[in-house]
Tab-separated table of C-alpha atoms in Angstrom:
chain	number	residue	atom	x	y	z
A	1	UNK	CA	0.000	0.000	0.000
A	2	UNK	CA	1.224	3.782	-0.697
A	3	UNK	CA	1.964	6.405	1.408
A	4	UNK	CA	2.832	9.929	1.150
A	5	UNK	CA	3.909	10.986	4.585
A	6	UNK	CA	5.032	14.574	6.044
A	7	UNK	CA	8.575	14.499	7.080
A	8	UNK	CA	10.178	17.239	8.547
A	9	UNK	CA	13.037	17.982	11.445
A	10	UNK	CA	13.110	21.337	12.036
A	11	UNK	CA	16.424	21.160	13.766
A	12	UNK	CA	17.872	19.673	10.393
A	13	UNK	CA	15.530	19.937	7.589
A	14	UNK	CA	15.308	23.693	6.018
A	15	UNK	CA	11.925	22.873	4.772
A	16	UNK	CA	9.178	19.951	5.434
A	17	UNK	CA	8.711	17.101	2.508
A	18	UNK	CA	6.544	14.617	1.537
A	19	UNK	CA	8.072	11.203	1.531
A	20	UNK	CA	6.474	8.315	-0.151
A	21	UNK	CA	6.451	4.832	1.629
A	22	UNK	CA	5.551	1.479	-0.427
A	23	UNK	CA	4.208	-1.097	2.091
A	24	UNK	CA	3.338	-4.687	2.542
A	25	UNK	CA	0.677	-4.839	4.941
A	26	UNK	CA	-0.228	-7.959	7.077
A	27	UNK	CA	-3.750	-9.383	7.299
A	28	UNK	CA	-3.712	-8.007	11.354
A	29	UNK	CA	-2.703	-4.391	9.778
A	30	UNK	CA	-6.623	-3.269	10.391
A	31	UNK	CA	-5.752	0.112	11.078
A	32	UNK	CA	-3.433	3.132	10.017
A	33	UNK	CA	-1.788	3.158	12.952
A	34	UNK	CA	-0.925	-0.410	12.287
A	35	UNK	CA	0.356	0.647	8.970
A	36	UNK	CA	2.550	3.528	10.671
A	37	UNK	CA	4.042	1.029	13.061
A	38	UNK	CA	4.783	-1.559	10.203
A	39	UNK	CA	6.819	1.643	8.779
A	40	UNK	CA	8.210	2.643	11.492
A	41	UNK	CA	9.695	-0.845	11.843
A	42	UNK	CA	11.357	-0.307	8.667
A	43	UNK	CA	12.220	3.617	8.905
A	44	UNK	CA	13.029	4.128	12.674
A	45	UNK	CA	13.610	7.721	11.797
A	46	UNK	CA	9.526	8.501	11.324
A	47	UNK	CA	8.522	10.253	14.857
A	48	UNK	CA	4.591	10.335	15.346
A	49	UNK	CA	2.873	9.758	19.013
A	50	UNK	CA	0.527	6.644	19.684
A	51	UNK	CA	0.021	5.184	22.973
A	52	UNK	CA	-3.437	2.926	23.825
A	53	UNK	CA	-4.076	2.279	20.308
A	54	UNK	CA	-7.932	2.075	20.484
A	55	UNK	CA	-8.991	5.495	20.321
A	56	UNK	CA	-8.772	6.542	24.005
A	57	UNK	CA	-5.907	8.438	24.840
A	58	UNK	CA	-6.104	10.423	21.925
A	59	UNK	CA	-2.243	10.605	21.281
A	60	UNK	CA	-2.305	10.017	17.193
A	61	UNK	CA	-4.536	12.761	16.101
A	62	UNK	CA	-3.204	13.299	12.327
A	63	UNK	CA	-4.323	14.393	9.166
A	64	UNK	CA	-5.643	12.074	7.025
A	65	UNK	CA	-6.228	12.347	3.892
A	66	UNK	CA	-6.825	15.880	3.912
A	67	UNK	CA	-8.963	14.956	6.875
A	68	UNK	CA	-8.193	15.195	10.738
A	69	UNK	CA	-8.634	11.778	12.890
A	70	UNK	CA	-7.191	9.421	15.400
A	71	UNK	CA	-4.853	6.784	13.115
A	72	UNK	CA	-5.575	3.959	15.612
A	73	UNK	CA	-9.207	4.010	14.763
A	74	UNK	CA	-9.386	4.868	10.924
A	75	UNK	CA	-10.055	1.838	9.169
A	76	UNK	CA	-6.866	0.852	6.192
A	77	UNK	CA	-10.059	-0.452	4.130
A	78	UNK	CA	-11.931	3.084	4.020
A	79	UNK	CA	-8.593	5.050	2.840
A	80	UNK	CA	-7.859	6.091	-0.774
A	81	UNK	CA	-4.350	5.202	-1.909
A	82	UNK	CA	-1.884	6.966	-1.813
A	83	UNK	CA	-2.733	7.803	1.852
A	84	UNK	CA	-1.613	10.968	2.284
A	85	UNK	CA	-0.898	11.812	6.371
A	86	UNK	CA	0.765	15.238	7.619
A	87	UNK	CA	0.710	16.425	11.316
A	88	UNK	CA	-2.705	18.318	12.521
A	89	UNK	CA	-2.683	21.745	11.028
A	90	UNK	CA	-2.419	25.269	12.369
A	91	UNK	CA	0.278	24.076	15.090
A	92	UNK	CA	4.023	24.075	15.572
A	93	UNK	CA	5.469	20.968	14.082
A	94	UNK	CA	7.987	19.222	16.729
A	95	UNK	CA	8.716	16.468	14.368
A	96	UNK	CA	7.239	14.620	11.471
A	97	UNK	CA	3.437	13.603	12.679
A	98	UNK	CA	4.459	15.816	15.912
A	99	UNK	CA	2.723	18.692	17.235
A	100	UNK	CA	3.546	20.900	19.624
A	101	UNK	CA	0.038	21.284	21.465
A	102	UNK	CA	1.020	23.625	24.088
A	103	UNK	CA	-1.304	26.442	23.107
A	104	UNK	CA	-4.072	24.030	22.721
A	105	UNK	CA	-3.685	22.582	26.317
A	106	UNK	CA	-2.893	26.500	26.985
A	107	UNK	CA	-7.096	26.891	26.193
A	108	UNK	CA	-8.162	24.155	27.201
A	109	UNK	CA	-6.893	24.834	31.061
A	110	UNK	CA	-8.045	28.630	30.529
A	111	UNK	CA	-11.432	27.494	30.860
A	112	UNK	CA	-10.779	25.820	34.587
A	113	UNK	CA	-11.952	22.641	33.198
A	114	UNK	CA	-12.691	21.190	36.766
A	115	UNK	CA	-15.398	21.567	39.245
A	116	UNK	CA	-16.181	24.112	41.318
A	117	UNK	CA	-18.015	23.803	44.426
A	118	UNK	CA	-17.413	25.543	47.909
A	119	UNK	CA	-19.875	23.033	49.790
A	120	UNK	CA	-17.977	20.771	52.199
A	121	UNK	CA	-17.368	17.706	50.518
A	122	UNK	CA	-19.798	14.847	51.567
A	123	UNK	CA	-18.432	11.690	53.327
A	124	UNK	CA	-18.870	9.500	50.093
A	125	UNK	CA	-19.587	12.233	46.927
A	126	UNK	CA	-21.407	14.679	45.943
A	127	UNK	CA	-24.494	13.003	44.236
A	128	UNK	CA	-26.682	14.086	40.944
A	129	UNK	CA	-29.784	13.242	39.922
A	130	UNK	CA	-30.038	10.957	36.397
A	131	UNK	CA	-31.884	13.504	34.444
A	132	UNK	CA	-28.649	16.159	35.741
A	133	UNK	CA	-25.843	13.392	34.596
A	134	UNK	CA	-27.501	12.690	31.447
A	135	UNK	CA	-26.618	16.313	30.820
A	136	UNK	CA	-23.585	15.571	30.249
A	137	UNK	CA	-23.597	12.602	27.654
A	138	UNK	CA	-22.185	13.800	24.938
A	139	UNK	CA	-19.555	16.510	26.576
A	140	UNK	CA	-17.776	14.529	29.088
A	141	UNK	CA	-16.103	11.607	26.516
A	142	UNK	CA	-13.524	14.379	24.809
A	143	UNK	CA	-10.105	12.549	24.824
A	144	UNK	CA	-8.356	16.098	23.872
A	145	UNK	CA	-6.832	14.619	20.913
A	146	UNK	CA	-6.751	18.293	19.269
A	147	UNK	CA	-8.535	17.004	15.923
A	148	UNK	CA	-11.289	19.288	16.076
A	149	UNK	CA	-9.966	23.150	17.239
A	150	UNK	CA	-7.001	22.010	14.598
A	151	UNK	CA	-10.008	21.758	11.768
A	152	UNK	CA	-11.344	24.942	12.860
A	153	UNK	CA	-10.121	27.872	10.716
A	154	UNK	CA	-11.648	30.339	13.546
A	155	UNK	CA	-8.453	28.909	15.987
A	156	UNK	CA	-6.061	28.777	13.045
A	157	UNK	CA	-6.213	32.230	12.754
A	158	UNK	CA	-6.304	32.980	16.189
A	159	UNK	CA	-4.977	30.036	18.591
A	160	UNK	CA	-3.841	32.757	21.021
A	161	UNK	CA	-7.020	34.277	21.907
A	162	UNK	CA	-9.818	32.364	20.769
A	163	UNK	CA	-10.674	28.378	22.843
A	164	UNK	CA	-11.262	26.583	20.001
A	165	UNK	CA	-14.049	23.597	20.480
A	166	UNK	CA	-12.317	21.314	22.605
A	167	UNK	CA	-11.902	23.972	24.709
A	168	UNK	CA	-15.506	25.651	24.994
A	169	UNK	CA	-16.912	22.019	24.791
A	170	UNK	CA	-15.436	21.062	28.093
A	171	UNK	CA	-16.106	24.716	29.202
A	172	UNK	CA	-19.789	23.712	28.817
A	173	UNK	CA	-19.409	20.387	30.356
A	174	UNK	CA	-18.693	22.434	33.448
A	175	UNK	CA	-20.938	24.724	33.214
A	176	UNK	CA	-24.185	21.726	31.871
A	177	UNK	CA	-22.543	20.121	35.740
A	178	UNK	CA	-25.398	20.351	38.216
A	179	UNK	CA	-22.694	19.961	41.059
A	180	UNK	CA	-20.497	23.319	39.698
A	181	UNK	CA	-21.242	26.598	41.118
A	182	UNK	CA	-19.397	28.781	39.197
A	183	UNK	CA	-21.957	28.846	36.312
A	184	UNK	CA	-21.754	32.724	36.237
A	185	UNK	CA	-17.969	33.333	36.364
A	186	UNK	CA	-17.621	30.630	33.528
A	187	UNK	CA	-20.027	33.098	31.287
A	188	UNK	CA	-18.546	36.076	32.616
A	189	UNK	CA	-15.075	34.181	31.139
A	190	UNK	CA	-16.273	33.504	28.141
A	191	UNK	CA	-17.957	36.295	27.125
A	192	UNK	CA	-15.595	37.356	24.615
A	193	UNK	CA	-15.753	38.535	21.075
A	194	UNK	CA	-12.531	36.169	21.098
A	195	UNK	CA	-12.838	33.718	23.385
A	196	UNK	CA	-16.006	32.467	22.662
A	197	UNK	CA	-17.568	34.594	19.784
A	198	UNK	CA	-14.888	33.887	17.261
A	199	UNK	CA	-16.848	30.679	16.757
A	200	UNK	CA	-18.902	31.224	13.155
A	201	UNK	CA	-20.952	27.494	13.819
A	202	UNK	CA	-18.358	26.414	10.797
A	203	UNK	CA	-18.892	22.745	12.058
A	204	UNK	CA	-15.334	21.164	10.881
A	205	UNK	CA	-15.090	20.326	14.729
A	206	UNK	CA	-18.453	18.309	14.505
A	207	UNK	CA	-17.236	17.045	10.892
A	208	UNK	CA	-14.001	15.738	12.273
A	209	UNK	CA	-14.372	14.031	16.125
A	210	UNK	CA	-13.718	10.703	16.233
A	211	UNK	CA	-15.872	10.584	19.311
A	212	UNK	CA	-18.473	11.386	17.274
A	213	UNK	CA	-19.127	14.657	19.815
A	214	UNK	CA	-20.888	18.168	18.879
A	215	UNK	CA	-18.800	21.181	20.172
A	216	UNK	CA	-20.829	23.389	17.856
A	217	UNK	CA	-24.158	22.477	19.929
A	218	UNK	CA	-21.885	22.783	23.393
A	219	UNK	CA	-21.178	26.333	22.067
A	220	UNK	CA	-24.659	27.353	20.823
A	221	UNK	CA	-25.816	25.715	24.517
A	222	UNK	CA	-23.426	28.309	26.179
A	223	UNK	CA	-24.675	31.465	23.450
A	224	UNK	CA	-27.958	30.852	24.463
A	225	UNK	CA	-26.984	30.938	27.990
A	226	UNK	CA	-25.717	34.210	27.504
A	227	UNK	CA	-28.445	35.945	25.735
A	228	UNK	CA	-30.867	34.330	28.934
A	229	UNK	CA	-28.430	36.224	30.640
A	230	UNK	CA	-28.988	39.419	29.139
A	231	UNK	CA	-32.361	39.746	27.579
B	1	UNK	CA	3.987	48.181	26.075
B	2	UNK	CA	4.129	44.652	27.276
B	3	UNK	CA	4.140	41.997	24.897
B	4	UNK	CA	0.774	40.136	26.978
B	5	UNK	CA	-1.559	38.346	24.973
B	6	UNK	CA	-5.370	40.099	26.423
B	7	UNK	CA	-8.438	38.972	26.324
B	8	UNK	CA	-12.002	39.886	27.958
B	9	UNK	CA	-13.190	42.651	26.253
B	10	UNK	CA	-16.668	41.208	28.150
B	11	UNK	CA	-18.950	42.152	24.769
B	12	UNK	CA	-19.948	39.872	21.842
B	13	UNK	CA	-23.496	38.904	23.010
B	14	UNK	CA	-25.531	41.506	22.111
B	15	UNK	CA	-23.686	41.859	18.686
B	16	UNK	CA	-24.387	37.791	18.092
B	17	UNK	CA	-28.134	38.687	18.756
B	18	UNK	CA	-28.364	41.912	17.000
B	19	UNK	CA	-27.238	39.561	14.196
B	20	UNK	CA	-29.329	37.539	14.151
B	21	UNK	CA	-32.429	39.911	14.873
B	22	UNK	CA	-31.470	42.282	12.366
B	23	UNK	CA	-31.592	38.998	9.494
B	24	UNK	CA	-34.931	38.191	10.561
B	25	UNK	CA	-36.090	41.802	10.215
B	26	UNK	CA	-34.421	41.697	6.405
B	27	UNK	CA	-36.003	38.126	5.712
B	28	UNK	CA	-39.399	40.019	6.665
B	29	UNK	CA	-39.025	42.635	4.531
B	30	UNK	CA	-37.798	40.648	1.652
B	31	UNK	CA	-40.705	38.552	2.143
B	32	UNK	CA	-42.948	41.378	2.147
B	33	UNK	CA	-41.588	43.271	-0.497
B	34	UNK	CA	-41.966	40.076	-2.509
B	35	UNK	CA	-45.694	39.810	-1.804
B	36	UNK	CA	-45.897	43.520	-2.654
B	37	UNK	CA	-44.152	43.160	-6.536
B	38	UNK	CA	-46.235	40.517	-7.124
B	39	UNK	CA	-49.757	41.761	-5.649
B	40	UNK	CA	-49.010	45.284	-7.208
B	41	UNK	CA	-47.620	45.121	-10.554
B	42	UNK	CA	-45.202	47.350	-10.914
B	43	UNK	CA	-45.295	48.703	-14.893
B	44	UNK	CA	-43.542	52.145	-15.108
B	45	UNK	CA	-41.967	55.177	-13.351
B	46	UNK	CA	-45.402	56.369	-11.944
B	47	UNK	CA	-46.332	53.084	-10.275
B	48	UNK	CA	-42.856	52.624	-8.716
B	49	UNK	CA	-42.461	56.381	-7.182
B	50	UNK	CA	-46.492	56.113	-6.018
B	51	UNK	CA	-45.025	52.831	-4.366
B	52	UNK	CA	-42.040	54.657	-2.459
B	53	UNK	CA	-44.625	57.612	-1.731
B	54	UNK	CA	-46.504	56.035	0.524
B	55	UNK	CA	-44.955	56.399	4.008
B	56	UNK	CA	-45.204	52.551	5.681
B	57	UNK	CA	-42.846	51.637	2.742
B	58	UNK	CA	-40.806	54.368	3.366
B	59	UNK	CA	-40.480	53.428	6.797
B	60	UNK	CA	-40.019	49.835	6.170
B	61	UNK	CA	-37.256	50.148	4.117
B	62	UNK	CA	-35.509	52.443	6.184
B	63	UNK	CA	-35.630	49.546	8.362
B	64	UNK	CA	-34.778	47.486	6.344
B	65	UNK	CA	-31.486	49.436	5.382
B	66	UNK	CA	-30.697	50.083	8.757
B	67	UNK	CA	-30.871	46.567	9.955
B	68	UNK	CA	-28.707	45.727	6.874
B	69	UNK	CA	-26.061	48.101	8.094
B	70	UNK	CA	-25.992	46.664	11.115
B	71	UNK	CA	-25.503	43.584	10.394
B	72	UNK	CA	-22.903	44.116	8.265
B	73	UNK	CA	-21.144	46.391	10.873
B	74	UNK	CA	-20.673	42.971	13.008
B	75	UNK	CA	-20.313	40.835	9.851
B	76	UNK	CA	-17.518	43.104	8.673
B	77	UNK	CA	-15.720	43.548	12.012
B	78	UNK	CA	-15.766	39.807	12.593
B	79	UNK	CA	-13.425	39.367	9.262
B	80	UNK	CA	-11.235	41.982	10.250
B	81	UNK	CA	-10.857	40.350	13.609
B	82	UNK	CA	-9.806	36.971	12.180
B	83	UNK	CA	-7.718	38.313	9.342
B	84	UNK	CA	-6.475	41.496	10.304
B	85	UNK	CA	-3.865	40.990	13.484
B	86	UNK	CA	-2.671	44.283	13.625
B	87	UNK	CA	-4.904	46.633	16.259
B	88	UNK	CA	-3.467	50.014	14.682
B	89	UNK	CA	-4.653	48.952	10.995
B	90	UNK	CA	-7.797	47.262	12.497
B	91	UNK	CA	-9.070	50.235	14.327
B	92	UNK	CA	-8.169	52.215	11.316
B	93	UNK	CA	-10.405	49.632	9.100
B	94	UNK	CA	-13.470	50.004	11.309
B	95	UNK	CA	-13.052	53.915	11.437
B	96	UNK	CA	-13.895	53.332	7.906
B	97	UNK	CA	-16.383	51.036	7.607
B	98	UNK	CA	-18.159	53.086	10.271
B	99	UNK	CA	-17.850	56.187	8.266
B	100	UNK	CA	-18.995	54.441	5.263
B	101	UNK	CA	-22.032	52.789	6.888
B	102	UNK	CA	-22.982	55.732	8.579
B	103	UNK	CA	-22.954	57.756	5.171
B	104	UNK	CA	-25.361	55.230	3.503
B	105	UNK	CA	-27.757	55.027	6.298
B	106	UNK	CA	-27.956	59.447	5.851
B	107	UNK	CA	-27.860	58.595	1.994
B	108	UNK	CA	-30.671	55.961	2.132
B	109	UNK	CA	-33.206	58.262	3.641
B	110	UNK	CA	-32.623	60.959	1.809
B	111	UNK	CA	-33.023	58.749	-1.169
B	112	UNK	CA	-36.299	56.957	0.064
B	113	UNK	CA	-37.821	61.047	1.044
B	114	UNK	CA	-36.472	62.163	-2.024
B	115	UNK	CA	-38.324	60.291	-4.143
């Protein structure tokens, strides 16, 4: 099978290449990341990050195919040849399929993504009610494997100031969290023209999660929340 | 100055809803001004000023033309926020576009009384 993969070392290389990789693949090589590990046994030089290799961690976020996904879960079978793969876009490349995702943790942490609640804590744990946990199906299973605020032109241009979705989607998660009482200091936060409002409901985030989440309903959940807030 | 990234300008809500209020008000009129082309044919010179003469047309429009300002006041400065990274140039740019917008809201009704 063919491959076109993004090589670069910026310590060595002046500029980043493409270099093409002809592969016999096993009958166990389900996966891409099975693929990049049957390369990588051949061309040690080939950096890219991988660790639980079922789609958990989220460690080998790459672009696939012009498209931005988790290589342990994207089927071999469902991949057009030659499979083109370069690093997520719109972030520093450490090496090859390497990303330097400090300014996306850098967002993600801006958003104090953990509860707050001033009540004593209770001998066992503070409890919820099923309809209040079901509120947050669909927000708590982000692995923060960067695919989606690296799809979204709105953080490409400004990764500095505005969250991105994984960001405002666990910023929402927190606020959706019946035990959190900091509801209003997350809005005050995030009421932003960057922070939040930089978001134009472009949807790559929801095109691209391999969790299959919504950040662009998160976000509309927290606009609305705002405009209660005003109106 | 101090080379700190800032954020928190605390605004963008009302601007996301005036957004979105001020498309519904120019679907509306659209609609409207649809229903009226079609109800009212509109054959030469004299039907089309006696159209513009009467005053909840007038007024509609104007409405119309304001809403469309607005919203491309926000549409506008959005762009310039993504694209343009300098603040000097980008309060230059919406110096501008304010000017201009503010010009063809005085220009429309004196167009639409004018008539």
């Amino acid at each position: 099978m063919r491959f076109s993969i993004y090589r670069y070392n910026p310590e060595a290389d002046d500029k980043p290449r493409m270099q093409d990789y002809d592969v016999a693949l096993e009958p166990a090589d389900r996966m891409l990341l099975d693929a990049l590990v049957r390369i990588k046994a051949h061309d040690d030089t080939l950096a890219f990050r991988r660790s639980c290799r079922e789609g958990v961690c989220g460690s080998d976020g790459m672009n696939i195919n012009g498209k931005n996904g988790l290589a342990c879960i994207t089927r071999m079978a469902d991949l057009k040849e030659p499979v083109v793969i370069r690093p997520l876009p719109g972030l520093p490349v450490v090496r090859d399929l390497i990303v330097d995702l400090s300014q996306f943790f850098k967002q993600y942490h801006s958003v104090k993504p953990y509860l707050v609640n001033d009540d004593p804590p209770p001998a066992t744990e503070r409890l919820q009610l099923p309809g209040d946990r079901d509120a947050l199906d669909g927000l708590y299973e982000c692995i923060l494997c960067a695919c989606c605020s690296t799809a979204c032109p709105s953080f490409w241009w400004n990764p500095d100031k505005f969250v991105g979705p994984a960001g405002l989607l666990q910023a929402y998660r927190f606020i959706a969290d019946s035990r959190d009482q900091a509801t209003n200091q997350r809005l005050d936060d995030l009421e932003d023209p960057y922070r939040l409002f930089r978001c134009h409901s472009i949807m790559n985030c929801v095109e691209v999660c391999p969790k299959g989440l919504n950040p662009t309903r998160a976000i509309g959940k927290i606009k609305e929340l705002l405009v209660k807030r005003t109106v | 100055m101090v080379r700190r990234e800032v954020v928190g300008a605390r605004y963008g809500v009302r601007d996301w809803l005036a957004q979105r209020v001020t498309a519904v008000v120019m679907a509306v009129y659209t609609l409207l001004v649809l229903a009226v082309f079609v109800s009212v044919p509109v054959v030469d010179y004299w039907h089309w000023k006696s159209l513009w003469e009467l005053a909840v047309m007038r007024y509609a429009t104007v409405l119309f033309l304001l809403s469309l300002y607005l919203h491309a006041w926000i549409g506008v400065r959005n762009i310039f926020m993504d694209y343009i990274q300098d603040p000097g140039l980008r309060l230059t740019l919406y110096t501008i576009v304010i000017a201009a917008l503010m010009s063809y809201a005085v220009w429309s009704v004196q167009i639409l009384w004018g008539v």
